[in-house]
Coordinates of C-alpha atoms in Angstrom, one line a residue:
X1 CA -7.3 -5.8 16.1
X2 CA -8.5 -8.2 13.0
X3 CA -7.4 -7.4 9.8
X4 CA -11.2 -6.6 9.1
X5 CA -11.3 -4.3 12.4
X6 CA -8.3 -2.4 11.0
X7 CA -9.7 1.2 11.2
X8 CA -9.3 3.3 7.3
X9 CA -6.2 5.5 9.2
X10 CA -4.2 2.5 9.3
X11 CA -4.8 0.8 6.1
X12 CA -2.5 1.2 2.5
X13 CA -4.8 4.1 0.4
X14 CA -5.3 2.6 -3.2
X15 CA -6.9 4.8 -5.4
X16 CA -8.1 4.6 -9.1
X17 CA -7.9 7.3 -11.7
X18 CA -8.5 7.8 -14.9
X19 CA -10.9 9.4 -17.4
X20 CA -14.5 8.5 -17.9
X21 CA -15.2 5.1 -18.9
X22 CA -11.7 4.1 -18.6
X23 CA -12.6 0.9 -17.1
X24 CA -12.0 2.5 -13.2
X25 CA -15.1 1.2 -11.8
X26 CA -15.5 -2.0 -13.5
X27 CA -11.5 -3.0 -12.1
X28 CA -12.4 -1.9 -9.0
X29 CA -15.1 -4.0 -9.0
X30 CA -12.9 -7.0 -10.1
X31 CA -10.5 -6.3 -7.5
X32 CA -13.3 -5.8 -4.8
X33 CA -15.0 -9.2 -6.1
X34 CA -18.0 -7.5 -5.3
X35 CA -20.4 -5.0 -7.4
X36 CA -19.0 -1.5 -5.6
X37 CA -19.1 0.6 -7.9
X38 CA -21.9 1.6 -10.6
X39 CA -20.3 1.0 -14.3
X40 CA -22.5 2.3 -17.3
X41 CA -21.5 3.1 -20.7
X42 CA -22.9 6.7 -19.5
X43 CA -20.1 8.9 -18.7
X44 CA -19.8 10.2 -15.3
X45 CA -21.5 7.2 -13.5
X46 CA -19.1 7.8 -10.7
X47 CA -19.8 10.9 -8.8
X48 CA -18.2 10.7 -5.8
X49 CA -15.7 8.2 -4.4
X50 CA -16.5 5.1 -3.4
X51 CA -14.1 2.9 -1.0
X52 CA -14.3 -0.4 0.1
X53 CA -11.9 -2.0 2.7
X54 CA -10.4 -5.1 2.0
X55 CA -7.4 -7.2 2.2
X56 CA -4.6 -8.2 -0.2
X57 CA -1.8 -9.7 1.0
X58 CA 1.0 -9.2 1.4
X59 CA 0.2 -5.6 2.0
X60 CA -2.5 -6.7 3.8
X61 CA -5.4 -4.2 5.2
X62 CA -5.9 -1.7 2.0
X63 CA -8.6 0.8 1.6
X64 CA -9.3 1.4 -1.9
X65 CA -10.6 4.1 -3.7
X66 CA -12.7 4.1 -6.8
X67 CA -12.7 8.1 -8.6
X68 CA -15.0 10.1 -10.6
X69 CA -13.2 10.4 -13.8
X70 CA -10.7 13.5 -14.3
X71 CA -12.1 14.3 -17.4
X72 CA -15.8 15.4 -16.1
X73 CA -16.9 18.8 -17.8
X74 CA -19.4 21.5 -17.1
X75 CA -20.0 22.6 -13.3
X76 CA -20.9 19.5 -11.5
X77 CA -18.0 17.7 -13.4
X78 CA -15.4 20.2 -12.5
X79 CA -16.5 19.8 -9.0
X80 CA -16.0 16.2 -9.2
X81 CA -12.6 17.0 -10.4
X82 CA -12.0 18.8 -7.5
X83 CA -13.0 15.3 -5.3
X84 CA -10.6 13.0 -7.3
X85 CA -7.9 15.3 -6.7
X86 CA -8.6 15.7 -3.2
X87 CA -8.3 11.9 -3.0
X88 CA -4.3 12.5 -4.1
X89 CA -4.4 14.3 -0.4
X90 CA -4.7 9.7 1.2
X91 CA -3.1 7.9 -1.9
X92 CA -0.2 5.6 -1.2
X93 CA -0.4 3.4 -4.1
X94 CA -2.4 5.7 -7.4
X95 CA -3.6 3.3 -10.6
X96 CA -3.8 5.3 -13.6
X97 CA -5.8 3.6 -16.2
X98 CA -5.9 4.5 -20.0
X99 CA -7.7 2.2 -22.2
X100 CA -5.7 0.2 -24.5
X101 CA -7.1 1.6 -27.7
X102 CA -6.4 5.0 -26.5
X103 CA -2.8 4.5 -25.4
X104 CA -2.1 3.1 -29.2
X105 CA -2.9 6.2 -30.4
X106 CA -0.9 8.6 -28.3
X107 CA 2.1 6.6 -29.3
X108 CA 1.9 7.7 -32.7
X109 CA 2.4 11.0 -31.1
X110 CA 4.8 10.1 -28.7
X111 CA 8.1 12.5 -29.0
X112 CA 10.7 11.4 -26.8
X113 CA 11.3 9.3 -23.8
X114 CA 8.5 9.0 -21.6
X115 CA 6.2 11.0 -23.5
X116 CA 3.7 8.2 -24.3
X117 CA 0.7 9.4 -22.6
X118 CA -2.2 11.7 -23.5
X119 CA -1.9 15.2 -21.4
X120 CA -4.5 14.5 -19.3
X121 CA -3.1 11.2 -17.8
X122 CA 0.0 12.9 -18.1
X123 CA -0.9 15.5 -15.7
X124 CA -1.9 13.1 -13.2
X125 CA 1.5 11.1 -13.5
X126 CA 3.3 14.1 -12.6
X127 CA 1.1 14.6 -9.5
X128 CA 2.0 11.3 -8.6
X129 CA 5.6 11.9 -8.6
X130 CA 5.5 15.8 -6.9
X131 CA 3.6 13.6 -4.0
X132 CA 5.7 10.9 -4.0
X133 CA 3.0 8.4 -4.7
X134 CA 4.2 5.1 -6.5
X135 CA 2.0 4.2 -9.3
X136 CA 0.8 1.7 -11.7
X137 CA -0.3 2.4 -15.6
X138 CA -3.3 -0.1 -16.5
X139 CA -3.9 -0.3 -19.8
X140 CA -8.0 -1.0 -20.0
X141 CA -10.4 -2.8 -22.2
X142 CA -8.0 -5.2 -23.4
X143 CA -10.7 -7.6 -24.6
X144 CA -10.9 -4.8 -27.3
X145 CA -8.0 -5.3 -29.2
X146 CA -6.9 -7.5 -31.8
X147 CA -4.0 -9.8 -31.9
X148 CA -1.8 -7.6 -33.9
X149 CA -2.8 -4.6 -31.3
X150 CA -2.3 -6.4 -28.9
X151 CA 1.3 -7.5 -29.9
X152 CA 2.7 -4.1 -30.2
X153 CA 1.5 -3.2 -26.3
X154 CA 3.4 -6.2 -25.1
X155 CA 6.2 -5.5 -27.2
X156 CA 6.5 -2.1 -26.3
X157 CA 6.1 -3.4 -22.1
X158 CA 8.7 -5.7 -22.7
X159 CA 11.1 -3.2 -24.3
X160 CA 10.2 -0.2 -21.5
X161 CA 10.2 -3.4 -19.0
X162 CA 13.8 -4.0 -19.6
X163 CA 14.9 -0.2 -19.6
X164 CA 14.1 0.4 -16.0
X165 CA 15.3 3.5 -16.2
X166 CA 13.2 5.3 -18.6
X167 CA 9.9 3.7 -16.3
X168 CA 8.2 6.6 -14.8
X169 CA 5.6 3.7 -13.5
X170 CA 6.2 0.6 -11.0
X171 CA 4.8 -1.5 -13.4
X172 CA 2.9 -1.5 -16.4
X173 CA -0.2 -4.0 -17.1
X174 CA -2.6 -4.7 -19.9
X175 CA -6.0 -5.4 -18.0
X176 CA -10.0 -5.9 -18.6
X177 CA -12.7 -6.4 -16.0
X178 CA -14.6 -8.5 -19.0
X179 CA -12.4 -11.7 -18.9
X180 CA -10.1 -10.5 -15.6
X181 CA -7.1 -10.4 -17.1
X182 CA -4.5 -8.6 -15.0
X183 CA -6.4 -8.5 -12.1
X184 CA -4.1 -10.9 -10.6
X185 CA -0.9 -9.6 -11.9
X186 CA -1.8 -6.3 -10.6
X187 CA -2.1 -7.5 -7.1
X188 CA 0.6 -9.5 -7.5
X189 CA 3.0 -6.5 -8.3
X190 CA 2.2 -4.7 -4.7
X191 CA 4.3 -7.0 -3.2
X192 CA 7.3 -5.1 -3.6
X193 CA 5.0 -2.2 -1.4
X194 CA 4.6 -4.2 1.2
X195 CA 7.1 -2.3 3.2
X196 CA 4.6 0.7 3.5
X197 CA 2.7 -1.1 5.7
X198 CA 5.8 -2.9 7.8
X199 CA 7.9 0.1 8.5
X200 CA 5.2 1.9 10.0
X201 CA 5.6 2.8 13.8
X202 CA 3.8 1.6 16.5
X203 CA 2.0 3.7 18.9
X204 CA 4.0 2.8 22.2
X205 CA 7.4 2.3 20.4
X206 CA 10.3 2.9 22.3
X207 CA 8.3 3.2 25.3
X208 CA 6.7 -0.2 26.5
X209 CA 8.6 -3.1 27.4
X210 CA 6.9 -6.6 28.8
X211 CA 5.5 -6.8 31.5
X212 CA 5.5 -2.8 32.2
X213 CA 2.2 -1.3 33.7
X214 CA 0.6 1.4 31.8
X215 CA -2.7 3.3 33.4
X216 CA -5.1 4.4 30.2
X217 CA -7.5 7.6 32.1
X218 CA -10.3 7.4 29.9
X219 CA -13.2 9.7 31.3
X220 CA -16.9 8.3 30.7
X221 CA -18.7 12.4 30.0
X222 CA -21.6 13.5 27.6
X223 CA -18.6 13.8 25.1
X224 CA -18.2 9.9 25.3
X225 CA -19.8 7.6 22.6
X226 CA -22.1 4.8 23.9
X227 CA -21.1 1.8 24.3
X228 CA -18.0 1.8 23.4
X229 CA -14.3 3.7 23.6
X230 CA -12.9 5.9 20.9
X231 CA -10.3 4.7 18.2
X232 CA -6.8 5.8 20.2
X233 CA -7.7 3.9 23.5
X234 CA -8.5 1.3 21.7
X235 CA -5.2 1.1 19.7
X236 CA -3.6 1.8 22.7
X237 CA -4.7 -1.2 24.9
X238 CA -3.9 -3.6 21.5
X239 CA -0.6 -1.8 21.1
X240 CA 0.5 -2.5 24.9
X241 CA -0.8 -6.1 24.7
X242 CA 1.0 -6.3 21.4
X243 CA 4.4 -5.4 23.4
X244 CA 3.4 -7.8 25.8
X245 CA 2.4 -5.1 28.4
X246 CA -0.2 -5.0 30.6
X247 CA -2.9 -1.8 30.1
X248 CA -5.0 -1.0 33.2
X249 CA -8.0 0.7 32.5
X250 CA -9.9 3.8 34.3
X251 CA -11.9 6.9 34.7
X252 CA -9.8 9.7 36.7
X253 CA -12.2 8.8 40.3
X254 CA -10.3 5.7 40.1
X255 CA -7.2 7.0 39.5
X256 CA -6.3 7.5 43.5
X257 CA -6.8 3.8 43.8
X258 CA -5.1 2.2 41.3
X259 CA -2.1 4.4 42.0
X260 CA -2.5 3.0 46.1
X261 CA -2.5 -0.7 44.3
X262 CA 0.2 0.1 41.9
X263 CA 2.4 3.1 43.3
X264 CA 5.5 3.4 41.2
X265 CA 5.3 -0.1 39.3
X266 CA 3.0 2.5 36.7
X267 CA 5.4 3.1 33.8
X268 CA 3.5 5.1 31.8
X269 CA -0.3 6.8 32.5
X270 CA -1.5 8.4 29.1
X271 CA -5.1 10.5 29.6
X272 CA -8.0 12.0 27.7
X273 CA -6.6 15.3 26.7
X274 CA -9.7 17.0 28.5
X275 CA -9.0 15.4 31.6
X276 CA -4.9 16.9 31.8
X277 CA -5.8 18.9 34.6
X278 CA -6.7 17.1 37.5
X279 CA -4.4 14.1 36.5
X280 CA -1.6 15.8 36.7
X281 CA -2.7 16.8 40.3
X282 CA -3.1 13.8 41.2
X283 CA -0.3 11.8 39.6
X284 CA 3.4 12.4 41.7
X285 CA 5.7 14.9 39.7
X286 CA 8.0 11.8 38.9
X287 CA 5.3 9.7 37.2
X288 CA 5.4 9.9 33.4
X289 CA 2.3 11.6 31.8
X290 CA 1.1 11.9 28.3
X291 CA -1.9 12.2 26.4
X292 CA -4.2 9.6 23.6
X293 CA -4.0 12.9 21.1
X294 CA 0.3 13.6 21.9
X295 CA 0.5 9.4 21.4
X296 CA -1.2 9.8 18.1
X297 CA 0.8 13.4 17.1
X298 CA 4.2 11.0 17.3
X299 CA 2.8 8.0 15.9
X300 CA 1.2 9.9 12.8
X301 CA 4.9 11.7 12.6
X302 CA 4.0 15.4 12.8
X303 CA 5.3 15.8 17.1
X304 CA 7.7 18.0 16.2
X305 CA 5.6 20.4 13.6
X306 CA 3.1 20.8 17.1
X307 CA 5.6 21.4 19.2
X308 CA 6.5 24.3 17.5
X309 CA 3.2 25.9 16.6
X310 CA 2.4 25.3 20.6
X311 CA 4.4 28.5 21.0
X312 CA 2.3 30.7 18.8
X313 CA -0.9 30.5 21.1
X314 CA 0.3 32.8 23.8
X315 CA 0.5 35.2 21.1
X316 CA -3.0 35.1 19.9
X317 CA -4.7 38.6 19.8
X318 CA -8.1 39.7 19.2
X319 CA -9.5 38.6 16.4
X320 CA -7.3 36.1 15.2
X321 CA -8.6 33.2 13.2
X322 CA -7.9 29.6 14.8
X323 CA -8.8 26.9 12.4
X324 CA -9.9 23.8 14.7
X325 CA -9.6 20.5 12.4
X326 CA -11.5 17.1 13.2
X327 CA -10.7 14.2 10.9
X328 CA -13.9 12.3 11.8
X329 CA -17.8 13.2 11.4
X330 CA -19.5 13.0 14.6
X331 CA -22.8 14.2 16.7
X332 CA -21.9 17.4 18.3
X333 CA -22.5 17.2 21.8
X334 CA -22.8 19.5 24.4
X335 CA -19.0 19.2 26.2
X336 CA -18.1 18.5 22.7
X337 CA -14.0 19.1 22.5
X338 CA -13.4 20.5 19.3
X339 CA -16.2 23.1 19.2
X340 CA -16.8 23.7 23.1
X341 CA -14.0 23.3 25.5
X342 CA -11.0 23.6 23.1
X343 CA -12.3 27.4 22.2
X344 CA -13.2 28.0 25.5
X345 CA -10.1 26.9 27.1
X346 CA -8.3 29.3 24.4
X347 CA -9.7 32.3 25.2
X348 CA -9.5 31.9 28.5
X349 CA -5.5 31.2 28.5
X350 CA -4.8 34.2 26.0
X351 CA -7.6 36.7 27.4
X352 CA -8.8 37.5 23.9
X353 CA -11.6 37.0 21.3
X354 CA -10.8 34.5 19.1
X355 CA -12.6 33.7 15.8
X356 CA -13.1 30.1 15.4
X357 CA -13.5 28.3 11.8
X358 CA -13.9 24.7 11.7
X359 CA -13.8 21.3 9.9
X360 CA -14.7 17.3 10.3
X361 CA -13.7 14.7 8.2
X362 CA -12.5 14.8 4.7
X363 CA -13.7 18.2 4.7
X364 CA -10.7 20.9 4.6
X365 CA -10.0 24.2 4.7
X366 CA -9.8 25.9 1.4
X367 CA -6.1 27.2 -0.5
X368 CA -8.3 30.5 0.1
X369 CA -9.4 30.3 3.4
X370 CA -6.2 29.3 5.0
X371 CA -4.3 31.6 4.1
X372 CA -6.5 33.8 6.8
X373 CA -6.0 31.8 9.3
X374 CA -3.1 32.9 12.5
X375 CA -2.9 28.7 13.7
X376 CA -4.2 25.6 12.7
X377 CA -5.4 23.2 16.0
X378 CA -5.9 19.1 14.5
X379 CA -7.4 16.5 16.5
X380 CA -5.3 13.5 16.9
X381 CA -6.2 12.3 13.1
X382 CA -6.9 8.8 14.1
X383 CA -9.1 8.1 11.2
X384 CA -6.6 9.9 8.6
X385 CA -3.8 8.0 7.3
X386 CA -0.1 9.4 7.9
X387 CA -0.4 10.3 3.8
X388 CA -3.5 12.7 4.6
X389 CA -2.1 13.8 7.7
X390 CA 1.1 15.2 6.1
X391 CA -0.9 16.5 3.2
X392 CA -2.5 18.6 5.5
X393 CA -0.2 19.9 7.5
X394 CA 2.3 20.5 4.4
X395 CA -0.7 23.0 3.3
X396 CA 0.0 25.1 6.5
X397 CA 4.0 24.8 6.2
X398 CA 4.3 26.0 3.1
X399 CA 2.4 29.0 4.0
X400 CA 4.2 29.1 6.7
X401 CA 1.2 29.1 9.3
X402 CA 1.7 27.1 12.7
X403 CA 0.1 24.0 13.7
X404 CA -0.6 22.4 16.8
X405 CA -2.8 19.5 18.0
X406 CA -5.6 19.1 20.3
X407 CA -3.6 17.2 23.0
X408 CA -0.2 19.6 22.7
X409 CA -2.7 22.6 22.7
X410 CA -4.8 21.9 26.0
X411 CA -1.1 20.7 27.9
X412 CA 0.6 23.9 26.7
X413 CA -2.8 25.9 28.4
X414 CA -2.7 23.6 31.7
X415 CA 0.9 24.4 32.2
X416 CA 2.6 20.9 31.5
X417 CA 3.8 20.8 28.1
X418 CA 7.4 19.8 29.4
X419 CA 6.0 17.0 30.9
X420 CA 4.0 15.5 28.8
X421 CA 6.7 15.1 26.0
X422 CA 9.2 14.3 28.1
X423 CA 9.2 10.3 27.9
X424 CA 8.5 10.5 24.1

């Protein structure tokens, strides 16, 4: 997979904040080296966000994410608000801008250590450090300021600069999209970052050694898309090839004869979650089995959270609400698994009538509506990044609601949970 095939899951979340007209779009554009974003003097040219993948080394693949500005008033604004905070849900790396002028004049304000910024940037910085997001303070529109201004910024860097521990910021930067100053420097100072992106587990780690045969069961339905196979098979063949494995292809028909081929020189055969059932009747009770959506559970780091909430769904009674989360938009279809055979195969295993509420990409459940809800079933969030992932699930957590996942779910239901975890 090419660095620009690297799907927005997998790819460091930068994200831009700051009031309107803060200079957000027009950096972003700079950074981008492309005309993204709409920049105006007009506050509240950016509506919605607008991403654009890229790559900077040596993070590498990045995803950033150009805000509306936090400031927005009246009805519309305040629901634009709500966007840019929503965007705090995928950030790994937040820039906060402030233009230069307007950071000047909250100094003369400022009251103690660390109190240099106006409230509402302020704010933001402390959201950034309750999520444990590492951020950047871009002081904007530096073409603006005259020598002497100018002087008493870099001064005040240098002095904060040599205090490391009074820094509530990873680095501080005068910038302007005008003359691209800083745009550089900023990209420059991710480096230190690049360990987001290097520590990050593989999908088959611990499990593939070379030259190991794994069987990928990937049923061709009316669920399928055309043309083409869905995100986690496709990591999955790279990933084995990446640990110098050797992935074997198949729909379950042709299961029976690649296991007569291959018998017990299979290490591992991971399936379609749908397709659990009749591959674990045909597959010998000795042969490790696991599933695309359980892969992507442990890869995204939230096993462990499903496991547990797996428990709760032979308790279900009548009327319960099951909230059933997809992080991608998609046509429905007919056999579709989210909204047609996951519900189904529910009430069927508990014997009751469920109510079903549903999402698809970065749409969520509201604080509201969640707290309503007996269980909440994900999809294997291969087009979330771990950041988003964990945001959602902390939601539930705290609430203390379970969670499970589509693969866990429909193993737990077809009677081989045990198994199914077992190698992992």
């Amino acid at each position: 997979m090419s660095l620009q095939d690297t799907p927005q899951g997998e790819r460091i979340h930068i994200a831009f904040f700051g009031r309107r007209n803060a200079g957000k779009s027009s950096f972003f554009n700079a950074i981008a080296g492309q005309k993204l974003s709409l920049t105006s003097e007009i506050l509240g040219t950016t509506t919605d966000p607008v991403r654009k993948s890229m790559e900077i080394l040596p993070l590498g693949p990045v995803l950033l994410i150009d805000t509306p500005g936090f400031d927005d008033e009246g009805e519309l604004g305040s629901m634009r608000v709500e966007r840019t905070k929503e965007v705090l849900r995928e950030t790994d790396i937040a820039l906060l801008f402030l233009p230069a002028k307007d950071f000047l004049s909250a100094r003369k304000e400022e009251q103690g250590e660390g109190l240099f910024l106006p409230e509402k940037e302020a704010s933001y910085l402390r959201l950034f450090q309750e999520n444990k997001i590492p951020a950047f303070l871009l002081l904007s529109q530096a073409d603006k300021l005259s020598s002497e201004e100018r002087g008493r910024i870099e001064e005040w860097i240098e002095d904060r600069i040599s205090r490391k521990k009074d820094l509530p910021f990873q680095g501080i930067f005068l910038v302007s999209s005008e003359t691209k100053e800083g745009v550089e420097a900023v990209k420059n100072a991710f480096a230190p970052l690049a360990s987001l992106q290097e520590e990050k587990k593989r999908l088959f780690h611990g499990l593939v050694e070379p030259g190991d045969f794994v069987v990928l069961v990937t049923p061709i339905d009316e669920s399928a898309p055309k043309g083409r196979l869905i995100l986690p098979q496709q990591m999955a063949i790279r990933d084995i090839l990446d640990y110098n494995g050797i992935p074997l292809v198949c729909q379950v028909e042709e299961l029976p004869k690649t296991l007569e081929n291959l018998g017990d020189k299979i290490k591992l055969v991971v399936t379609d979650s749908q397709a659990f059932s009749k591959v674990n009747q045909i597959l010998p009770k000795t042969m490790p089995l696991t599933s695309f959506s359980i892969l992507m559970a442990r890869y995204k780091g939230f096993l462990s959270y499903a496991l547990e909430g797996c428990a709760v769904l032979s308790t279900l009674e009548d009327g319960d609400r099951v909230y059933i989360a997809e992080g991608c938009s998609h046509h429905r279809q007919c056999g579709d698994i989210g909204t047609v055979k996951l519900p189904r195969m529910l009430e069927k295993y508990t014997g009751k009538k469920l109510q079903f509420m549903y999402s698809e990409g970065k749409g969520f459940l509201p604080e509201e509506e969640q707290k309503r809800v007996k269980i909440m079933i994900h999809c294997g969030a291969c087009m979330l990044s771990e950041k988003e992932v964990e945001s959602r699930y902390q939601d539930f957590l705290r609430k203390k609601i379970p969670i499970c996942n589509y693969g866990l779910a429909m193993a737990k239901m077809t009677g081989i949970l045990e198994r199914s975890i077992e190698m992992l």
